[in-house]
Short mmCIF file of C-alpha atoms (C1' of nucleotides) in Angstrom, two decimals:
data_model
loop_
_atom_site.label_atom_id
_atom_site.label_comp_id
_atom_site.label_asym_id
_atom_site.label_seq_id
_atom_site.Cartn_x
_atom_site.Cartn_y
_atom_site.Cartn_z
CA MET L 1 0.00 0.00 0.00
CA ALA L 2 1.37 3.39 -0.97
CA LEU L 3 1.89 5.91 1.77
CA GLN L 4 -1.16 8.07 2.46
CA LEU L 5 -0.83 11.29 4.43
CA PHE L 6 -3.30 13.89 5.60
CA ASP L 7 -2.57 17.31 4.15
CA THR L 8 -3.93 20.25 6.10
CA TYR L 9 -3.70 22.49 3.03
CA THR L 10 -6.26 20.45 1.11
CA ARG L 11 -7.87 18.98 4.23
CA SER L 12 -7.66 15.54 2.73
CA VAL L 13 -5.71 12.33 2.79
CA ARG L 14 -3.52 12.13 -0.29
CA THR L 15 -1.11 9.59 -1.67
CA PHE L 16 2.36 10.82 -0.89
CA GLU L 17 4.65 11.16 -3.86
CA PRO L 18 7.97 12.99 -3.59
CA LEU L 19 8.46 15.96 -5.87
CA ASP L 20 11.85 14.61 -6.84
CA PRO L 21 11.95 10.89 -5.99
CA PRO L 22 13.43 9.29 -4.06
CA LYS L 23 14.40 12.48 -2.27
CA VAL L 24 12.07 13.94 0.33
CA GLY L 25 12.50 17.39 1.86
CA LEU L 26 11.03 17.58 5.35
CA TYR L 27 10.94 20.73 7.44
CA THR L 28 9.77 20.59 11.03
CA CYS L 29 9.27 23.72 13.10
CA GLY L 30 11.54 23.51 16.10
CA PRO L 31 11.40 25.05 19.54
CA THR L 32 11.85 28.58 20.74
CA VAL L 33 14.64 28.06 23.22
CA TYR L 34 13.71 30.37 26.05
CA ASP L 35 12.50 27.64 28.39
CA TYR L 36 12.35 23.87 28.73
CA ALA L 37 10.11 21.87 26.45
CA HIS L 38 7.10 20.30 28.14
CA ILE L 39 5.71 16.91 27.21
CA GLY L 40 3.03 18.57 25.09
CA ASN L 41 5.72 20.13 22.92
CA LEU L 42 7.49 16.81 22.80
CA ARG L 43 4.40 15.02 21.53
CA THR L 44 4.74 16.92 18.28
CA TYR L 45 8.39 16.01 17.87
CA ILE L 46 7.53 12.38 18.54
CA PHE L 47 4.88 12.54 15.81
CA GLU L 48 7.41 14.02 13.42
CA ASP L 49 9.86 11.27 14.31
CA PHE L 50 7.25 8.64 13.45
CA LEU L 51 6.69 10.41 10.15
CA ARG L 52 10.41 10.46 9.48
CA ARG L 53 10.71 6.75 10.26
CA VAL L 54 7.72 5.85 8.11
CA LEU L 55 9.28 7.78 5.21
CA ASP L 56 12.45 5.77 5.78
CA TRP L 57 10.39 2.58 5.84
CA ASN L 58 9.10 3.49 2.38
CA HIS L 59 12.68 3.81 1.12
CA PHE L 60 12.66 7.53 0.61
CA ASP L 61 15.83 9.51 0.96
CA VAL L 62 14.81 12.02 3.61
CA LYS L 63 16.52 15.35 4.15
CA HIS L 64 15.13 16.57 7.44
CA VAL L 65 15.63 20.16 8.57
CA MET L 66 14.73 21.47 12.00
CA ASN L 67 15.15 25.03 13.12
CA ILE L 68 16.04 26.38 16.52
CA THR L 69 14.35 29.70 17.16
CA ASP L 70 16.90 31.47 19.26
CA VAL L 71 15.88 35.03 18.52
CA GLY L 72 12.92 36.68 20.07
CA HIS L 73 9.50 36.01 18.85
CA LEU L 74 7.69 39.10 19.95
CA VAL L 75 5.30 38.95 22.79
CA SER L 76 2.79 40.44 20.40
CA ASP L 77 2.75 42.35 17.16
CA ALA L 78 1.93 45.64 18.73
CA ASP L 79 4.14 45.73 21.78
CA GLU L 80 7.30 47.62 22.48
CA GLY L 81 9.58 44.96 21.13
CA GLU L 82 10.25 42.91 24.20
CA ASP L 83 10.76 39.31 23.31
CA LYS L 84 10.96 36.01 25.10
CA MET L 85 14.71 35.68 24.87
CA GLU L 86 15.30 39.09 26.35
CA LYS L 87 12.65 38.41 28.94
CA GLY L 88 14.33 35.17 29.94
CA SER L 89 17.56 37.07 30.18
CA ALA L 90 16.07 39.60 32.55
CA ARG L 91 14.66 36.77 34.65
CA THR L 92 17.84 34.75 35.01
CA GLY L 93 20.65 37.25 34.65
CA LYS L 94 22.18 35.23 31.82
CA THR L 95 22.67 36.69 28.40
CA ALA L 96 20.12 35.90 25.73
CA TRP L 97 22.79 33.91 23.93
CA GLU L 98 23.55 31.82 27.00
CA ILE L 99 19.89 31.10 27.52
CA ALA L 100 19.49 29.96 23.93
CA GLU L 101 22.47 27.66 24.24
CA PHE L 102 21.29 26.19 27.54
CA TYR L 103 17.77 25.35 26.40
CA THR L 104 18.96 24.11 23.02
CA LEU L 105 21.08 21.50 24.78
CA ALA L 106 18.22 20.58 27.10
CA PHE L 107 15.94 20.15 24.08
CA LYS L 108 18.40 17.93 22.25
CA GLN L 109 18.80 15.80 25.34
CA ASP L 110 15.03 15.32 25.51
CA LEU L 111 14.96 14.20 21.87
CA GLU L 112 17.74 11.74 22.49
CA ARG L 113 16.00 10.26 25.51
CA LEU L 114 12.89 9.75 23.42
CA ASN L 115 14.80 7.93 20.67
CA ILE L 116 13.97 10.72 18.24
CA LEU L 117 16.29 10.62 15.25
CA PRO L 118 18.26 13.86 14.89
CA PRO L 119 17.43 15.91 11.81
CA THR L 120 19.82 15.91 8.87
CA ILE L 121 20.35 19.62 9.44
CA TRP L 122 19.87 21.79 12.49
CA CYS L 123 19.64 25.48 11.76
CA ARG L 124 19.53 28.45 14.07
CA ALA L 125 17.66 31.63 13.29
CA THR L 126 20.55 33.81 14.43
CA ASP L 127 22.87 32.07 11.98
CA HIS L 128 20.62 33.06 9.09
CA ILE L 129 19.91 36.73 9.58
CA ALA L 130 21.26 37.54 6.12
CA ASP L 131 18.95 34.97 4.53
CA GLN L 132 16.02 36.48 6.35
CA ILE L 133 16.90 40.00 5.28
CA GLU L 134 17.23 38.77 1.72
CA THR L 135 13.78 37.16 1.88
CA ILE L 136 12.25 40.34 3.25
CA ARG L 137 13.88 42.35 0.46
CA CYS L 138 12.36 39.97 -2.03
CA ILE L 139 8.91 40.40 -0.50
CA GLU L 140 9.41 44.16 -0.43
CA ALA L 141 10.54 44.25 -4.07
CA ASN L 142 7.33 42.45 -5.02
CA GLY L 143 5.29 45.09 -3.25
CA TYR L 144 3.85 43.27 -0.26
CA THR L 145 5.25 45.39 2.55
CA TYR L 146 4.75 48.71 4.29
CA GLN L 147 6.59 50.48 7.03
CA THR L 148 5.28 51.75 10.35
CA SER L 149 7.08 53.48 13.17
CA ASP L 150 8.13 50.16 14.67
CA GLY L 151 8.87 47.92 11.74
CA ILE L 152 8.32 46.53 8.28
CA TYR L 153 4.99 44.74 7.92
CA PHE L 154 3.50 42.25 5.54
CA ASP L 155 0.32 43.52 3.89
CA THR L 156 -1.90 40.45 3.91
CA SER L 157 -4.64 42.19 1.93
CA ARG L 158 -2.40 41.97 -1.14
CA LEU L 159 -2.78 38.21 -1.36
CA ASP L 160 -6.08 36.91 -2.68
CA ASP L 161 -5.83 33.60 -0.91
CA TYR L 162 -4.28 34.76 2.33
CA GLY L 163 -5.35 32.43 5.12
CA TYR L 164 -6.31 29.50 2.90
CA LEU L 165 -4.35 27.00 4.98
CA GLY L 166 -6.23 27.97 8.12
CA ARG L 167 -9.50 28.56 6.23
CA LEU L 168 -9.50 31.94 7.89
CA ASP L 169 -12.66 33.95 7.98
CA ILE L 170 -11.06 37.35 7.57
CA GLU L 171 -14.25 39.29 8.19
CA GLY L 172 -15.02 37.22 11.24
CA LEU L 173 -11.57 38.00 12.56
CA GLN L 174 -12.22 41.69 12.07
CA ALA L 175 -15.47 41.45 13.98
CA GLY L 176 -14.15 39.68 17.02
CA MET L 177 -10.76 41.20 17.24
CA ARG L 178 -8.90 40.72 20.44
CA ILE L 179 -5.62 42.24 19.44
CA ASP L 180 -4.32 45.75 19.43
CA MET L 181 -3.88 46.84 15.83
CA GLY L 182 -1.11 49.32 16.51
CA GLU L 183 -0.37 50.88 13.16
CA LYS L 184 -1.21 47.77 11.21
CA ARG L 185 -3.51 48.12 8.24
CA ASN L 186 -5.18 44.74 8.62
CA PRO L 187 -5.58 42.59 11.71
CA THR L 188 -3.80 39.72 9.99
CA ASP L 189 -0.75 41.77 8.96
CA PHE L 190 2.44 40.77 10.71
CA ALA L 191 5.96 42.05 11.24
CA LEU L 192 8.80 41.02 8.94
CA TRP L 193 11.38 43.21 10.61
CA LYS L 194 11.13 45.06 13.89
CA PHE L 195 13.17 48.13 14.76
CA SER L 196 15.15 48.13 17.97
CA PRO L 197 13.68 50.44 20.58
CA LYS L 198 15.36 53.83 20.53
CA ASP L 199 15.74 54.15 24.27
CA ARG L 200 17.67 50.97 24.98
CA GLN L 201 20.06 48.48 23.51
CA ARG L 202 18.83 44.99 22.69
CA GLN L 203 21.14 42.04 23.21
CA MET L 204 20.13 40.62 19.87
CA GLU L 205 19.95 43.12 17.04
CA TRP L 206 21.35 43.43 13.56
CA ASP L 207 21.82 46.05 10.90
CA SER L 208 19.47 45.88 7.95
CA PRO L 209 18.46 48.01 4.97
CA TRP L 210 15.60 49.33 7.15
CA GLY L 211 17.65 50.10 10.22
CA LYS L 212 18.88 48.30 13.28
CA GLY L 213 16.51 45.66 14.56
CA PHE L 214 15.57 41.99 14.49
CA PRO L 215 13.49 39.67 12.33
CA GLY L 216 9.78 39.03 12.82
CA TRP L 217 8.31 35.78 13.97
CA HIS L 218 7.67 33.93 10.77
CA ILE L 219 10.39 34.89 8.37
CA GLU L 220 13.05 32.50 9.62
CA CYS L 221 11.16 29.40 8.51
CA SER L 222 10.53 30.76 5.03
CA ALA L 223 14.16 31.80 4.69
CA MET L 224 15.84 28.71 6.11
CA SER L 225 13.56 26.15 4.48
CA ALA L 226 14.24 27.79 1.11
CA ARG L 227 17.96 27.71 1.75
CA TYR L 228 18.13 24.04 2.67
CA LEU L 229 15.19 22.51 0.85
CA GLY L 230 14.39 24.88 -1.99
CA LYS L 231 11.42 27.11 -2.76
CA TYR L 232 8.97 24.25 -2.90
CA PHE L 233 9.56 21.04 -1.00
CA ASP L 234 7.68 17.98 0.16
CA ILE L 235 6.46 18.24 3.74
CA HIS L 236 6.27 20.96 6.34
CA CYS L 237 5.23 20.04 9.89
CA GLY L 238 4.39 21.68 13.15
CA GLY L 239 1.85 21.79 15.94
CA GLU L 240 -1.82 22.38 15.24
CA ASP L 241 -1.60 25.84 16.73
CA HIS L 242 0.64 26.84 13.84
CA ILE L 243 -2.06 26.32 11.26
CA THR L 244 -3.84 29.63 11.55
CA VAL L 245 -0.97 31.99 12.23
CA HIS L 246 2.58 30.81 11.84
CA HIS L 247 2.21 28.54 8.85
CA THR L 248 -0.38 30.77 7.25
CA ASN L 249 2.13 33.59 7.38
CA GLU L 250 5.01 31.45 6.19
CA ILE L 251 2.95 30.57 3.16
CA ALA L 252 2.09 34.24 2.59
CA GLN L 253 5.76 35.21 2.69
CA THR L 254 6.85 32.46 0.40
CA GLU L 255 4.03 33.13 -2.03
CA ALA L 256 4.97 36.80 -2.09
CA CYS L 257 8.62 36.02 -2.71
CA HIS L 258 8.79 32.72 -4.59
CA HIS L 259 5.19 32.29 -5.79
CA THR L 260 4.91 28.81 -4.29
CA ARG L 261 2.94 27.56 -1.36
CA LEU L 262 6.15 26.45 0.27
CA ALA L 263 5.38 22.79 0.78
CA ASN L 264 3.40 20.12 -1.03
CA PHE L 265 2.10 18.60 2.20
CA TRP L 266 1.32 20.41 5.44
CA MET L 267 1.07 18.17 8.46
CA HIS L 268 0.19 19.05 12.03
CA GLY L 269 0.48 17.26 15.32
CA TYR L 270 -2.40 17.72 17.70
CA PHE L 271 -2.24 18.79 21.30
CA LEU L 272 -1.70 16.82 24.40
CA GLN L 273 -4.51 17.71 26.75
CA LEU L 274 -3.90 17.94 30.42
CA GLY L 275 -7.20 17.22 32.06
CA GLU L 276 -9.51 19.79 30.59
CA GLU L 277 -6.97 22.16 29.17
CA LYS L 278 -3.94 22.13 26.97
CA MET L 279 -0.54 22.04 28.52
CA ALA L 280 0.82 25.57 28.49
CA LYS L 281 4.09 27.11 29.40
CA SER L 282 2.22 29.81 31.17
CA GLY L 283 -0.09 28.58 33.87
CA GLY L 284 -0.03 25.31 35.75
CA GLY L 285 0.51 21.84 34.46
CA PHE L 286 3.95 22.28 33.02
CA ILE L 287 5.21 18.72 32.91
CA ARG L 288 8.64 18.06 31.52
CA LEU L 289 10.21 14.80 30.46
CA GLU L 290 12.42 15.29 33.48
CA THR L 291 9.30 15.29 35.65
CA LEU L 292 8.42 11.82 34.39
CA ILE L 293 11.94 10.59 34.96
CA GLU L 294 11.88 11.91 38.52
CA ARG L 295 8.71 9.97 39.10
CA GLY L 296 10.51 6.81 38.06
CA TYR L 297 9.29 6.42 34.48
CA ASP L 298 11.55 5.48 31.61
CA PRO L 299 11.36 8.33 29.04
CA LEU L 300 10.36 5.79 26.42
CA VAL L 301 7.17 5.18 28.38
CA TYR L 302 6.11 8.60 27.15
CA ARG L 303 6.96 7.67 23.57
CA PHE L 304 4.92 4.51 23.98
CA PHE L 305 2.07 6.56 25.44
CA CYS L 306 2.04 8.77 22.33
CA LEU L 307 1.97 5.67 20.18
CA SER L 308 -1.46 4.78 21.56
CA ALA L 309 -3.25 7.68 19.85
CA LEU L 310 -3.40 9.11 16.32
CA TYR L 311 -1.22 12.15 15.79
CA ARG L 312 -4.24 13.90 14.36
CA ALA L 313 -6.34 13.60 17.50
CA LYS L 314 -5.88 15.26 20.82
CA LEU L 315 -4.54 12.98 23.50
CA ASN L 316 -5.49 13.14 27.15
CA PHE L 317 -2.63 13.05 29.55
CA THR L 318 -3.37 11.33 32.85
CA TRP L 319 -1.09 9.60 35.31
CA ASP L 320 -3.28 6.52 34.97
CA GLY L 321 -2.60 6.64 31.26
CA ILE L 322 1.13 6.86 31.85
CA ASP L 323 0.94 3.95 34.28
CA ALA L 324 -0.92 1.91 31.71
CA ALA L 325 1.76 2.69 29.15
CA ALA L 326 4.50 1.79 31.61
CA THR L 327 2.94 -1.58 32.41
CA SER L 328 2.26 -2.34 28.78
CA LEU L 329 5.74 -1.40 27.60
CA GLU L 330 7.29 -3.43 30.41
CA ARG L 331 5.39 -6.53 29.32
CA LEU L 332 6.34 -6.04 25.71
CA ARG L 333 10.01 -5.54 26.56
CA LYS L 334 10.14 -8.62 28.74
CA ALA L 335 8.45 -10.75 26.12
CA VAL L 336 10.79 -9.59 23.38
CA TYR L 337 13.79 -10.17 25.61
CA GLU L 338 12.71 -13.70 26.43
CA TRP L 339 12.43 -14.63 22.77
CA GLY L 340 16.21 -14.74 22.56
CA ALA L 341 18.06 -14.27 19.31
CA PRO L 342 16.24 -13.59 16.04
CA SER L 343 16.18 -16.38 13.52
CA GLY L 344 14.64 -16.80 10.10
CA GLU L 345 12.87 -14.15 8.06
CA PRO L 346 10.41 -11.62 9.47
CA ASP L 347 6.85 -12.87 9.07
CA ALA L 348 5.58 -11.43 5.78
CA GLY L 349 1.94 -11.46 6.81
CA PHE L 350 2.42 -9.41 9.95
CA VAL L 351 4.86 -7.08 8.24
CA ALA L 352 2.24 -6.41 5.57
CA GLN L 353 -0.42 -5.68 8.21
CA PHE L 354 1.96 -3.37 10.00
CA GLU L 355 2.79 -1.52 6.82
CA THR L 356 -0.87 -1.09 5.94
CA ALA L 357 -1.39 0.57 9.32
CA ILE L 358 1.56 2.95 9.25
CA ASN L 359 1.05 3.86 5.60
CA ASP L 360 -2.54 4.76 6.36
CA ASP L 361 -1.64 8.24 7.57
CA LEU L 362 0.50 6.92 10.40
CA ASN L 363 -2.08 4.81 12.18
CA LEU L 364 0.23 3.86 15.01
CA PRO L 365 -2.51 2.66 17.38
CA ARG L 366 -3.40 0.03 14.80
CA ALA L 367 0.26 -0.75 14.19
CA LEU L 368 0.58 -1.33 17.90
CA ALA L 369 -2.41 -3.69 17.85
CA VAL L 370 -0.68 -5.62 15.05
CA THR L 371 2.43 -5.69 17.20
CA TRP L 372 0.52 -7.32 20.06
CA ASP L 373 -1.09 -9.83 17.72
CA MET L 374 2.31 -10.74 16.40
CA ALA L 375 3.87 -10.93 19.86
CA ARG L 376 1.16 -13.30 21.06
CA SER L 377 1.02 -15.36 17.88
CA SER L 378 2.19 -18.94 17.58
CA LEU L 379 5.17 -18.05 15.39
CA PRO L 380 8.53 -19.39 16.58
CA ALA L 381 10.20 -17.04 19.06
CA GLY L 382 13.10 -16.36 16.70
CA VAL L 383 10.75 -15.30 13.93
CA ARG L 384 8.79 -13.09 16.28
CA LYS L 385 12.05 -11.47 17.30
CA ALA L 386 13.09 -10.95 13.68
CA THR L 387 9.68 -9.46 12.92
CA MET L 388 9.85 -7.19 15.94
CA ALA L 389 13.22 -5.90 14.77
CA VAL L 390 11.48 -4.64 11.65
CA PHE L 391 8.57 -3.10 13.56
CA ASP L 392 10.88 -1.32 15.96
CA THR L 393 12.53 0.63 13.16
CA VAL L 394 9.28 2.62 13.21
CA LEU L 395 8.18 2.22 16.83
CA GLY L 396 11.59 3.32 18.05
CA LEU L 397 11.19 1.72 21.45
CA GLY L 398 14.63 0.16 21.57
CA LEU L 399 13.02 -3.24 22.02
CA MET L 400 15.92 -5.18 20.59
CA GLU L 401 18.47 -3.74 22.98
CA TRP L 402 16.43 -3.86 26.17
CA LYS L 403 17.57 -6.06 29.03
CA PRO L 404 16.02 -6.60 32.44
CA LYS L 405 17.70 -4.41 34.97
CA THR L 406 20.28 -6.26 36.96
CA GLU L 407 19.23 -5.53 40.50
CA GLY L 408 21.48 -3.38 42.54
CA ALA L 409 23.26 -5.10 45.39
CA VAL L 410 20.71 -6.54 47.77
CA PRO L 411 21.59 -5.73 51.38
CA ALA L 412 23.24 -8.57 53.26
CA ASP L 413 20.43 -8.90 55.81
CA VAL L 414 17.86 -9.24 53.05
CA GLN L 415 20.06 -11.72 51.22
CA ALA L 416 20.39 -13.79 54.39
CA LEU L 417 16.61 -13.92 54.82
CA VAL L 418 16.19 -14.93 51.18
CA GLU L 419 18.61 -17.79 51.63
CA GLU L 420 16.90 -18.88 54.81
CA ARG L 421 13.58 -18.86 53.00
CA THR L 422 14.96 -20.91 50.16
CA LYS L 423 16.13 -23.47 52.68
CA ALA L 424 12.73 -23.49 54.36
CA ARG L 425 11.09 -24.07 51.01
CA VAL L 426 13.37 -26.94 50.16
CA GLU L 427 12.41 -28.47 53.47
CA LYS L 428 8.78 -27.66 52.77
CA ARG L 429 8.40 -25.61 55.91
CA TRP L 430 5.81 -23.38 54.17
CA ALA L 431 4.76 -21.41 57.23
CA ASP L 432 8.35 -20.42 57.90
CA ALA L 433 8.87 -19.51 54.24
CA ASP L 434 5.83 -17.21 54.25
CA LYS L 435 6.95 -15.62 57.48
CA LEU L 436 10.36 -14.91 55.98
CA ARG L 437 8.76 -13.42 52.91
CA GLY L 438 6.90 -11.09 55.22
CA GLN L 439 10.13 -10.06 56.90
CA ILE L 440 11.76 -9.43 53.53
CA ALA L 441 8.79 -7.35 52.47
CA ALA L 442 9.09 -5.31 55.65
CA LEU L 443 12.60 -4.39 54.55
CA GLY L 444 11.25 -3.12 51.22
CA TYR L 445 11.95 -6.09 48.97
CA ASP L 446 9.73 -8.52 47.10
CA VAL L 447 10.80 -12.03 46.43
CA GLU L 448 9.39 -13.98 43.52
CA ASP L 449 10.03 -17.66 42.90
CA SER L 450 11.03 -18.57 39.39
CA PRO L 451 12.22 -21.88 37.95
CA ALA L 452 15.75 -20.48 38.15
CA GLY L 453 15.42 -19.65 41.82
CA PRO L 454 14.20 -16.68 43.83
CA VAL L 455 14.27 -13.22 42.26
CA VAL L 456 14.59 -10.32 44.67
CA LYS L 457 13.30 -6.92 43.69
CA ALA L 458 13.37 -3.60 45.47
CA ARG L 459 9.93 -2.13 45.87
CA LYS L 460 9.28 1.05 43.97
"C1'" G V 1 -17.72 37.78 19.58
"C1'" G V 2 -15.79 34.79 15.14
"C1'" C V 3 -13.83 30.03 13.29
"C1'" G V 4 -13.06 24.87 14.08
"C1'" A V 5 -12.70 20.04 16.44
"C1'" C V 6 -14.43 16.39 19.52
"C1'" G V 7 -18.00 13.34 22.77
"C1'" U V 8 -16.82 4.99 21.70
"C1'" G V 9 -16.65 -0.16 27.93
"C1'" G V 10 -13.93 1.84 34.82
"C1'" C V 11 -9.44 4.67 32.20
"C1'" C V 12 -6.53 5.64 27.46
"C1'" A V 13 -7.88 4.79 22.46
"C1'" A V 14 -8.78 2.54 16.98
"C1'" G V 15 -12.84 2.01 13.67
"C1'" U V 16 -16.09 7.03 9.57
"C1'" G V 17 -22.16 3.16 5.74
"C1'" G V 18 -22.54 -3.74 6.49
"C1'" C V 19 -22.35 -8.04 12.58
"C1'" A V 20 -17.47 -2.42 17.81
"C1'" A V 21 -9.06 -3.11 17.06
"C1'" G V 22 -5.57 -2.82 20.88
"C1'" G V 23 -3.56 -1.45 25.77
"C1'" C V 24 -4.45 -0.69 31.13
"C1'" A V 25 -7.79 -1.96 35.06
"C1'" A V 26 -11.49 -5.66 36.77
"C1'" G V 27 -13.61 -10.78 37.20
"C1'" G V 28 -12.68 -16.06 36.18
"C1'" G V 29 -9.02 -19.87 34.99
"C1'" U V 30 -4.03 -22.49 34.06
"C1'" C V 31 0.62 -22.69 36.58
"C1'" U V 32 2.50 -22.28 41.83
"C1'" G V 33 3.11 -25.35 48.60
"C1'" C V 34 0.80 -20.22 48.70
"C1'" A V 35 1.95 -16.07 45.97
"C1'" A V 36 4.29 -13.22 42.09
"C1'" A V 37 5.32 -13.33 36.93
"C1'" A V 38 3.51 -15.35 32.49
"C1'" C V 39 -0.41 -17.30 29.60
"C1'" C V 40 -5.82 -18.23 28.48
"C1'" C V 41 -11.01 -16.66 28.87
"C1'" U V 42 -14.88 -12.90 30.01
"C1'" C V 43 -16.34 -7.80 29.88
"C1'" A V 44 -19.30 -1.79 25.28
"C1'" U V 45 -24.25 -0.93 20.43
"C1'" C V 46 -20.87 3.98 20.28
"C1'" A V 47 -23.56 11.86 24.69
"C1'" G V 48 -29.20 12.54 23.91
"C1'" G V 49 -33.23 13.23 20.29
"C1'" G V 50 -34.99 13.26 15.22
"C1'" G V 51 -34.03 12.08 9.97
"C1'" U V 52 -31.81 9.56 5.32
"C1'" U V 53 -30.84 4.23 4.03
"C1'" C V 54 -32.18 -2.62 2.93
"C1'" A V 55 -28.25 -1.34 6.51
"C1'" A V 56 -25.30 4.20 10.74
"C1'" A V 57 -20.79 4.69 16.02
"C1'" U V 58 -19.98 6.04 10.88
"C1'" C V 59 -24.23 10.72 6.47
"C1'" C V 60 -27.88 15.14 7.64
"C1'" C V 61 -30.51 18.31 11.45
"C1'" C V 62 -31.33 19.78 16.59
"C1'" U V 63 -30.02 19.67 21.88
"C1'" C V 64 -26.46 19.02 25.74
"C1'" G V 65 -21.29 18.73 27.09
"C1'" U V 66 -15.98 19.35 26.39
"C1'" C V 67 -11.77 21.29 24.02
"C1'" G V 68 -8.71 24.11 20.52
"C1'" C V 69 -7.54 28.54 17.48
"C1'" C V 70 -8.33 33.87 16.83
"C1'" U V 71 -2.33 36.68 21.57
"C1'" C V 72 3.90 33.85 22.14
"C1'" C V 73 2.38 28.85 21.96
"C1'" A V 74 3.80 21.91 19.76
#
RNA sequence: GGCGACGUGGCCAAGUGGCAAGGCAAGGGUCUGCAAAACCCUCAUCAGGGGUUCAAAUCCCCUCGUCGCCUCCA
């Protein structure tokens, strides 16, 4: 079955065909590095990783570009020019550059812990100021800009199909406006270049044909994607929140400059819901991957959790849900481990079922169901293992490498009790054995009898 | 105020016109001295109402509920 993907631009599932086979250009909007990523952010990167792996599965040659936004997105279009980087700087006393570096490293560590494949190319906004200026000049030369007292703006009324991606109701937006227009001509207009405030020095500012300042929110993606992937490439991804503003404006910029709609496919990951509301950096409920680790979960439990829902549906985060994922993943890992070494060919039938699921717009929940069917099938263990090796190239759960944890040293007193109990069991003194198990439990250890002898485990 | 999405068993979640995947939990069972682990079995008519159809969780309408976007946001 050929790969089918949902395209937000056309609001339909389409057969994916590269523009220039077998090459595939993939651009995924990266983080703004002014704070840690929360697990809601990470859900989107996990989705993009599944996409990347499914493209690999289909033998495409993927060039994956991810940006790091290390220059201030403005707090709003109409404000005084304060941005999140400078704000973070004021909060912590570090320079904006140090903050960007710190959170970039933290972000990359999160990706690594989640088994997310690194992109082919990382690119930072501050390394591409010249490209951004060049793109703005191009837009200006084509007549889509105007200047106000605080910057150069994109005139969205000049594009007939502005807002098509988000199916924006421009008049409706006018009616229910919640934003301060400033000097903008249309509510949907946005800054391409902002001037530095006259009364103070910004940490991040550059010279430009329009004066000293810094780039607007959306221009970096148009500029950097064009540099690395060309004016029109295969797939552009991001979170669902990007549909109506960020990606809509990227498309506007690129249409104004290059006369293309930037990407052939537009794909969006949907939000992780925390109880009744989305997880937000402002407000409560900021859960990081680190938070899960502190609570004793393997980071891959979160990846597994994301696997249980479609990328195109919101997913409810609950601790019960995480527990369920932890238990489930543990069982799968143990089973795969106990199968021993792979032998023979992967089972063609199950591989075909798996492929049908993932090629159907990344239906990972169904792929996971196939995985369980396969795991519990009557195939020889070696074949199951060989088949799982193939599945895990997409699942990315590290199933082939996993080993049961070798228990840390058990305290001598516990060990002594365990040995005493073993002796009691050999002599069939059951009451004594149970009593000893109780004593061991009181010290915080569980003892389980296996054919190979007792297994002692520290209680969580 | 405008636009949009969603509402499936105790929980998470597939399925979008033809007898409701999967995981977790729960109950029962096999195994075990007893347990644990593992394995097996059982467990839903799809928010409510109306309509279209031979046939609807799946299409249309209404009601109720929840959420997202419109402001930096994955």
